[in-house]
C-alpha positions as a printed Julia matrix, in Angstrom:
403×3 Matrix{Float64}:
 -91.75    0.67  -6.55
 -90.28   -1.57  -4.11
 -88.67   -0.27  -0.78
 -85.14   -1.28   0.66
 -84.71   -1.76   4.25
 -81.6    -2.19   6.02
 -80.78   -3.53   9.45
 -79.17   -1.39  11.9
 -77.01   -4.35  13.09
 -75.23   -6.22  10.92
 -76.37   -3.81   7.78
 -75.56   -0.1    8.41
 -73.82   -0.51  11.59
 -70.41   -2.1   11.62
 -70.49   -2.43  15.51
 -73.31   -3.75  17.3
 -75.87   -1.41  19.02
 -76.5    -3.4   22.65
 -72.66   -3.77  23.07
 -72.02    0.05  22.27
 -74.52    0.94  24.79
 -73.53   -1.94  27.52
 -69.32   -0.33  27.48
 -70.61    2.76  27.3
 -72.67    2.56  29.99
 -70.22    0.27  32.29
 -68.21    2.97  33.47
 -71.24    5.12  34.33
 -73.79    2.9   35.64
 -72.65   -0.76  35.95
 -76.5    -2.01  36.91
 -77.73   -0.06  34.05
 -75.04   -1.74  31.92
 -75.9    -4.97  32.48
 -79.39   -4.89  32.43
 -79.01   -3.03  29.21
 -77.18   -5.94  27.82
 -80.01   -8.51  29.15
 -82.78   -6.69  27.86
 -81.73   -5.01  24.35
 -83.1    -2.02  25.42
 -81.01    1.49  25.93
 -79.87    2.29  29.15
 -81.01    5.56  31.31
 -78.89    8.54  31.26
 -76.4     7.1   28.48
 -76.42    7.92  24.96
 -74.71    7.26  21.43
 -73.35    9.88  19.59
 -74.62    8.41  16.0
 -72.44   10.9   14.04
 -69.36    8.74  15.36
 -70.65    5.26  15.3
 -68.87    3.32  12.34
 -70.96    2.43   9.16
 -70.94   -0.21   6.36
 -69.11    1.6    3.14
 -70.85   -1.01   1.02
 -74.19   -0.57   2.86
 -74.1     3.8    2.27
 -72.86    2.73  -1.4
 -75.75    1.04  -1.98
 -78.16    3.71  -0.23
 -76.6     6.26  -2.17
 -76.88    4.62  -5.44
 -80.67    3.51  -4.49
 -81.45    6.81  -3.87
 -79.65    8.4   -6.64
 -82.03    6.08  -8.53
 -85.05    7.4   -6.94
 -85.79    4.51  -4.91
 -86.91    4.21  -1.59
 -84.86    3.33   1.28
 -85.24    2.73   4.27
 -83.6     1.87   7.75
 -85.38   -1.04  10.34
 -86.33    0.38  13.87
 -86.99   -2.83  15.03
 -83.7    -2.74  17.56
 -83.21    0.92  19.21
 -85.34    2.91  17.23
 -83.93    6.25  18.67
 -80.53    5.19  16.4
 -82.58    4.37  13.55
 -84.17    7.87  13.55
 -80.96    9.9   14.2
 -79.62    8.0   11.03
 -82.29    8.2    8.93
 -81.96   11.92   9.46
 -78.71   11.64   8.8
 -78.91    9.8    5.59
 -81.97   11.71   4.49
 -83.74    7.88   3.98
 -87.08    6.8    5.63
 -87.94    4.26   8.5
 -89.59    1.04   8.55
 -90.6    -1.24  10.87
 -89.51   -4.35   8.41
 -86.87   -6.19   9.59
 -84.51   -4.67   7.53
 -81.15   -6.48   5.03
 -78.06   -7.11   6.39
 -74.54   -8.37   4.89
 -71.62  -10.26   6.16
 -69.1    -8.17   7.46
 -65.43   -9.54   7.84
 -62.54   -8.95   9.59
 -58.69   -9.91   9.83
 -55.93  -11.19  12.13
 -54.07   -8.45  11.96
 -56.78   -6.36  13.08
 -56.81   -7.92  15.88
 -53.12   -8.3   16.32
 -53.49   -4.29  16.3
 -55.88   -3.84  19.3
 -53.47   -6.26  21.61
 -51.0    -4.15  20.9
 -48.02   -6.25  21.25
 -45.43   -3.69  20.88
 -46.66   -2.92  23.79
 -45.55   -6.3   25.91
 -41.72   -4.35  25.72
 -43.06   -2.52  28.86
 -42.57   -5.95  30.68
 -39.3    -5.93  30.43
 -39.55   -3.85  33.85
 -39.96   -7.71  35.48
 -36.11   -8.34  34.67
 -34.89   -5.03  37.06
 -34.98   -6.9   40.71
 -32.77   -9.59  39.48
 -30.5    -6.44  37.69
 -30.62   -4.91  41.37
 -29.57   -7.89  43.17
 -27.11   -8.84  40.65
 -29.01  -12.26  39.71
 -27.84  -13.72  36.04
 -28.84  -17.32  36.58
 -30.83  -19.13  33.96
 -32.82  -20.29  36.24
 -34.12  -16.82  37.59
 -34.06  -15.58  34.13
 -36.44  -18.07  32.96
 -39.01  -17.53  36.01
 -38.5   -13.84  35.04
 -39.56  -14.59  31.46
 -42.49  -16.45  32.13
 -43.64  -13.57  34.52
 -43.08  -11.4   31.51
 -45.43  -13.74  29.42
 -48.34  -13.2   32.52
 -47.77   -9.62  32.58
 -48.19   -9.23  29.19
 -51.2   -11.26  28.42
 -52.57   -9.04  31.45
 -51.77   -6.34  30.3
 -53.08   -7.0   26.25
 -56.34   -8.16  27.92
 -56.49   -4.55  29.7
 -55.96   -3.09  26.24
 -59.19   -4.6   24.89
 -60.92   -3.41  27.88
 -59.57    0.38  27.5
 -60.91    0.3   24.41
 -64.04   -1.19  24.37
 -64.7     1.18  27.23
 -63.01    4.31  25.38
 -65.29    3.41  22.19
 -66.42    7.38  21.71
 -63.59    9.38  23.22
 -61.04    7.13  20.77
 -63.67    8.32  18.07
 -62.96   11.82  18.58
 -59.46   11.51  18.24
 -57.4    12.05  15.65
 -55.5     9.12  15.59
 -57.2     6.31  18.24
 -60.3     6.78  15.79
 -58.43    4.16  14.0
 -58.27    1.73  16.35
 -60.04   -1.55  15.56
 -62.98   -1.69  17.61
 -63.18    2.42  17.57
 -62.99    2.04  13.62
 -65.43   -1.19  13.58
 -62.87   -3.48  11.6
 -62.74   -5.42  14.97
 -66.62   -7.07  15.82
 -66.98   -6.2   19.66
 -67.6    -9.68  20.48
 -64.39  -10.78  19.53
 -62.52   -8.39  21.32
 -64.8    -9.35  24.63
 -63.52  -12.89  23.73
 -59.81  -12.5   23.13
 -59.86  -10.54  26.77
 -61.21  -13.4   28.32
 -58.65  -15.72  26.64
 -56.01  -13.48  27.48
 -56.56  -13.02  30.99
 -57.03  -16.96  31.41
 -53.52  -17.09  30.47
 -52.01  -14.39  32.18
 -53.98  -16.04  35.69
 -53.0   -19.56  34.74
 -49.26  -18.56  34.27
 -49.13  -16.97  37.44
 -50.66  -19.43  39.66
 -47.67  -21.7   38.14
 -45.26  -19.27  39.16
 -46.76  -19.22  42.62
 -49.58  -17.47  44.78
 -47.75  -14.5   45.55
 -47.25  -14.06  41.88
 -51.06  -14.79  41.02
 -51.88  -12.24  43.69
 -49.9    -9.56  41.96
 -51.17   -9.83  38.32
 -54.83  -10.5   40.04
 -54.11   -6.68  42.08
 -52.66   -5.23  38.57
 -55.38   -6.91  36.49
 -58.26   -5.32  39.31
 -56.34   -1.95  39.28
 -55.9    -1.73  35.55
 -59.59   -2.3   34.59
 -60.53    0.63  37.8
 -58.23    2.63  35.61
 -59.67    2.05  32.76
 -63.46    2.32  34.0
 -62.9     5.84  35.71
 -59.9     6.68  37.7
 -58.22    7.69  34.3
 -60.27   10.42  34.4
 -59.23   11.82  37.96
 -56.54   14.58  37.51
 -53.01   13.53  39.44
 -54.61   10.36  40.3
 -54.18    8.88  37.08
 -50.94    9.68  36.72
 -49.92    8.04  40.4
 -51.98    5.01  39.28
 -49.92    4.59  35.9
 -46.73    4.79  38.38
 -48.25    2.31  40.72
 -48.76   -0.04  37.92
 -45.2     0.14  36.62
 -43.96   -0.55  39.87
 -46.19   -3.44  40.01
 -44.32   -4.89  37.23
 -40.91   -4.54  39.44
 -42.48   -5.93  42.1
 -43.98   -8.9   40.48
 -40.55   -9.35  38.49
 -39.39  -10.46  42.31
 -41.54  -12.58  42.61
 -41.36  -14.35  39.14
 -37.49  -15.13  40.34
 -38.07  -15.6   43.89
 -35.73  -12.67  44.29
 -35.7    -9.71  47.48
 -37.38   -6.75  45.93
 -36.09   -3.99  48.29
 -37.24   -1.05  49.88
 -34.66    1.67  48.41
 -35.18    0.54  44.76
 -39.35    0.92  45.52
 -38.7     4.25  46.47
 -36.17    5.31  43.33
 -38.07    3.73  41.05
 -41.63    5.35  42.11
 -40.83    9.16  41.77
 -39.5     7.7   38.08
 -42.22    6.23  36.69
 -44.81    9.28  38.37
 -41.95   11.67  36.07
 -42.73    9.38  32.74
 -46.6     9.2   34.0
 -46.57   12.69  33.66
 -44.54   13.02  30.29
 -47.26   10.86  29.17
 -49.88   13.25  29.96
 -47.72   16.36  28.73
 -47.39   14.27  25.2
 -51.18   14.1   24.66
 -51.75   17.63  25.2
 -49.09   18.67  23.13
 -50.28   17.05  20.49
 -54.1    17.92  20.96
 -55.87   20.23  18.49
 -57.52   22.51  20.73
 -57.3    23.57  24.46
 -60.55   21.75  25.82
 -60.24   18.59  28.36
 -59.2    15.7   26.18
 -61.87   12.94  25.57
 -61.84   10.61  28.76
 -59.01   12.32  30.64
 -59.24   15.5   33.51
 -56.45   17.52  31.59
 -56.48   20.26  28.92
 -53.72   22.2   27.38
 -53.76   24.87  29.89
 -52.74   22.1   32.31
 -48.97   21.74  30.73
 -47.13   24.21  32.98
 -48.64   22.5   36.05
 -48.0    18.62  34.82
 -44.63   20.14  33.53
 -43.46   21.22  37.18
 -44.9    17.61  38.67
 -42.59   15.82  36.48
 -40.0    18.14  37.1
 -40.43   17.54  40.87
 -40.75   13.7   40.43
 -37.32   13.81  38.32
 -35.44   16.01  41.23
 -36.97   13.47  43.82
 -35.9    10.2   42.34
 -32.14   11.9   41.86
 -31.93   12.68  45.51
 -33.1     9.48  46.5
 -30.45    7.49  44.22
 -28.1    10.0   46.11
 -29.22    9.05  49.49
 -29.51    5.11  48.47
 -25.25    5.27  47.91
 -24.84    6.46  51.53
 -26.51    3.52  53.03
 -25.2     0.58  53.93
 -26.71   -1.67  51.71
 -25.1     0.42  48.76
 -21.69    0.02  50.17
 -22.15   -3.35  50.52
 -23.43   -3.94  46.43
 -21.38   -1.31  45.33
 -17.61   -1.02  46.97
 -16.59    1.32  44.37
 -19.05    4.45  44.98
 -17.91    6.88  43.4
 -18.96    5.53  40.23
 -22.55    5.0   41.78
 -22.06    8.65  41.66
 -20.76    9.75  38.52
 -24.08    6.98  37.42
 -26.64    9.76  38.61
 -24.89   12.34  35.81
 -26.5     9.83  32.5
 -29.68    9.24  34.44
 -29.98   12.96  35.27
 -29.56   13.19  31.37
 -32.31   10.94  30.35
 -35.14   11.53  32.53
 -34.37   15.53  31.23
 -34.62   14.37  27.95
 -38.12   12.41  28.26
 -39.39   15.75  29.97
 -38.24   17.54  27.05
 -39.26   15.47  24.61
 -42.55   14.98  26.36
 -43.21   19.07  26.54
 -42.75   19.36  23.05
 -45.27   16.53  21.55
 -41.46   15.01  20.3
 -42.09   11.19  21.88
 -44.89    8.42  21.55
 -48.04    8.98  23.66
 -45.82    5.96  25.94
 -43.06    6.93  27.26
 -42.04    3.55  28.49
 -42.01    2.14  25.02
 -40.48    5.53  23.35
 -37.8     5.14  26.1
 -37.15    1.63  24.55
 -36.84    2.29  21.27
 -34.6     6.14  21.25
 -31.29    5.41  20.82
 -30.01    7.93  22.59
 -32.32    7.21  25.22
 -31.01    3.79  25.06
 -27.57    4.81  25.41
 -27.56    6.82  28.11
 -29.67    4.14  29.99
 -26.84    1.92  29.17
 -24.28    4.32  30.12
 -25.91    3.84  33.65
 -25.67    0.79  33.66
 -22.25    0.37  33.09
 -21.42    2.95  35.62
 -23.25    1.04  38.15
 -21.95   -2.57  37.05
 -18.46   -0.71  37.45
 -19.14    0.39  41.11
 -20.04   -2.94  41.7
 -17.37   -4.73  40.51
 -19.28   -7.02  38.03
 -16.72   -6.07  35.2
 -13.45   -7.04  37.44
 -15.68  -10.05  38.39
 -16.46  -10.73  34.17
 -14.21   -9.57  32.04
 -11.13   -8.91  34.86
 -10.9    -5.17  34.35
């Protein structure tokens, strides 16, 4: 009776062994990491949880039909035997030290359309608020703003596809990330190591057309991003003044996309903002989390919702009062001759950031609030509602439409 062997890579495994153990190490022990990756051997102190790693539905088809047939199978320890072993066990099949079968596995587009995340590029529509501020409409400005935009979110796609690849085993273990394509193994690792690299190319050859002090900016977000996604994601209240550093980032670069004056009022409004929706992102995972322990890669557990609850309350009260003091100073009175309406503009923006606390506290809003906040209508209106108030106490109305 012959014996079957299948390959760990390429056969059981629909992800590939050294590049599981190479991310998962990165983050850990970056010499480790790369020498892992040079030598095909495992690296010290890291492990795979084999119970998680994604496998071949038409490879355990065909082991369970062998061995429903009572013949032997068997899996190849000729690449990390310690996997083989744990999945033998698993399986209940023998090991071999045959090189072992393996079978083409495919994968789509749209797959990888998925791990980009390009609903996510909405976000970058924070690059268009300095020219709101300083009341720049040109097309001129507007295009520079737009191909920021493009940089950003190239950057910020290519900083997806590191988050993941480096989140492999905590996205396993939840409920919904486990579907993500590299998590899931419908997305080859290579290929998402690949389409990073592309992706950043573009996002660093766009901005050294827009300029240096634009390249520096998406090279300091690019730098910050993957630190945030290699460990200070995992450092409680850090993270969470990192995410609001990197949204302000986008305002910032946004200026210099346009060549516009970024100032030092709207820096401070907008800061105590995003740390409010930083931590409504935070609240929105733990709402929604099964159980009360830490969640996978992050320093937070459920217990922690009372105390991220009062930061964002905090942050919310903070930005208000400093919108209030902004329309005392002089700058205001010189943007804005009509005040008053400056102030009646802090009543709708009061009213929204309340709402994406709410919303946030009770698990009722996308685990981002920046692209929930984009897409709820209500949301959307009273954002607009702003607006208008503030175009009002401008005089950008009387200057467009006469009224």
């Amino acid at each position: 009776m012959g014996l079957t062997v299948f390959a760990l890579k390429g056969g059981l495994l629909r992800t590939s062994p050294r590049l599981e153990y190479f991310w998962g190490a990165l983050g850990v022990n970056p010499k480790a990491a790369l020498a892992s990756l040079l030598t095909q051997k495992k690296p010290e102190d890291v492990s795979l949880r084999v119970d998680l790693l994604p496998l071949n539905e038409d490879v355990l088809s065909q082991i369970e039909a062998l061995k429903s047939a009572d013949k032997a199978v068997a899996l190849s320890t000729r690449d990390y035997p310690e996997l083989a072993t744990a999945l033998a066990a698993q399986l209940g099949i023998a090991l071999s030290e045959a090189k072992g079968e393996t079978r083409p596995q495919s994968w789509n587009v749209r797959a990888l359309l998925k791990a980009i995340r390009p609903h996510q590029w909405v976000k970058n529509i924070l690059l268009l608020l300095p020219l709101l501020a300083a009341h720049r409409f040109d097309s001129g400005s507007l295009l520079l703003a737009l191909l920021g935009i493009v940089a950003f979110s190239a950057a910020a796609s290519s900083i997806y596809v590191v988050n993941d690849l480096v989140d492999l085993e905590a996205d396993r273990l939840h409920p919904k990330k486990c579907k993500r394509p590299f998590a899931s193994g419908t997305v080859p690792l290579t290929v998402g190591m690949l389409t990073g690299l592309v992706l950043v190319s573009v996002a660093l050859g766009v901005g050294a057309y827009l300029g240096p002090k634009f390249l520096a900016i998406t090279l300091l977000y690019v730098f910050v991003s993957v630190a945030y996604s290699m460990r200070l994601k995992r450092m409680r209240w850090v993270d969470i003044i990192l995410l609001a550093s990197l949204y302000s980032v986008r305002v910032v670069a946004g200026a210099a996309a346009a060549g516009v004056a970024v100032s030092g009022a709207m820096l401070f409004f907008i800061f105590p903002v995003f740390l409010t929706l930083g931590a409504v992102k935070r609240l929105t995972e733990l709402t929604l989390a099964t159980n009360d322990e830490r969640l996978p890669g992050r320093g937070y557990g459920r217990p922690d919702r009372g105390k991220l609850l009062n930061f964002a309350v905090v942050s919310m009260i903070s930005a208000l009062l400093i919108f209030f003091i902004y329309s005392q100073s002089a700058q205001a009175m010189a943007l804005y001759p009509d005040r008053w309406f400056l102030w009646l503009a802090i009543l709708p923006l009061a009213a929204w950031l309340f709402r994406m606390v709410r919303l946030g506290y009770y698990g009722k809003q996308d685990y981002d609030p920046i692209v929930f906040a984009l897409s709820d209508k209500r949301g959307i209106g009273l954002i607009l509602i702003t607006l208008s108030l503030m175009f009002y106490a401008a005089g950008l109305w009387a200057q467009w439409f006469g009224f």
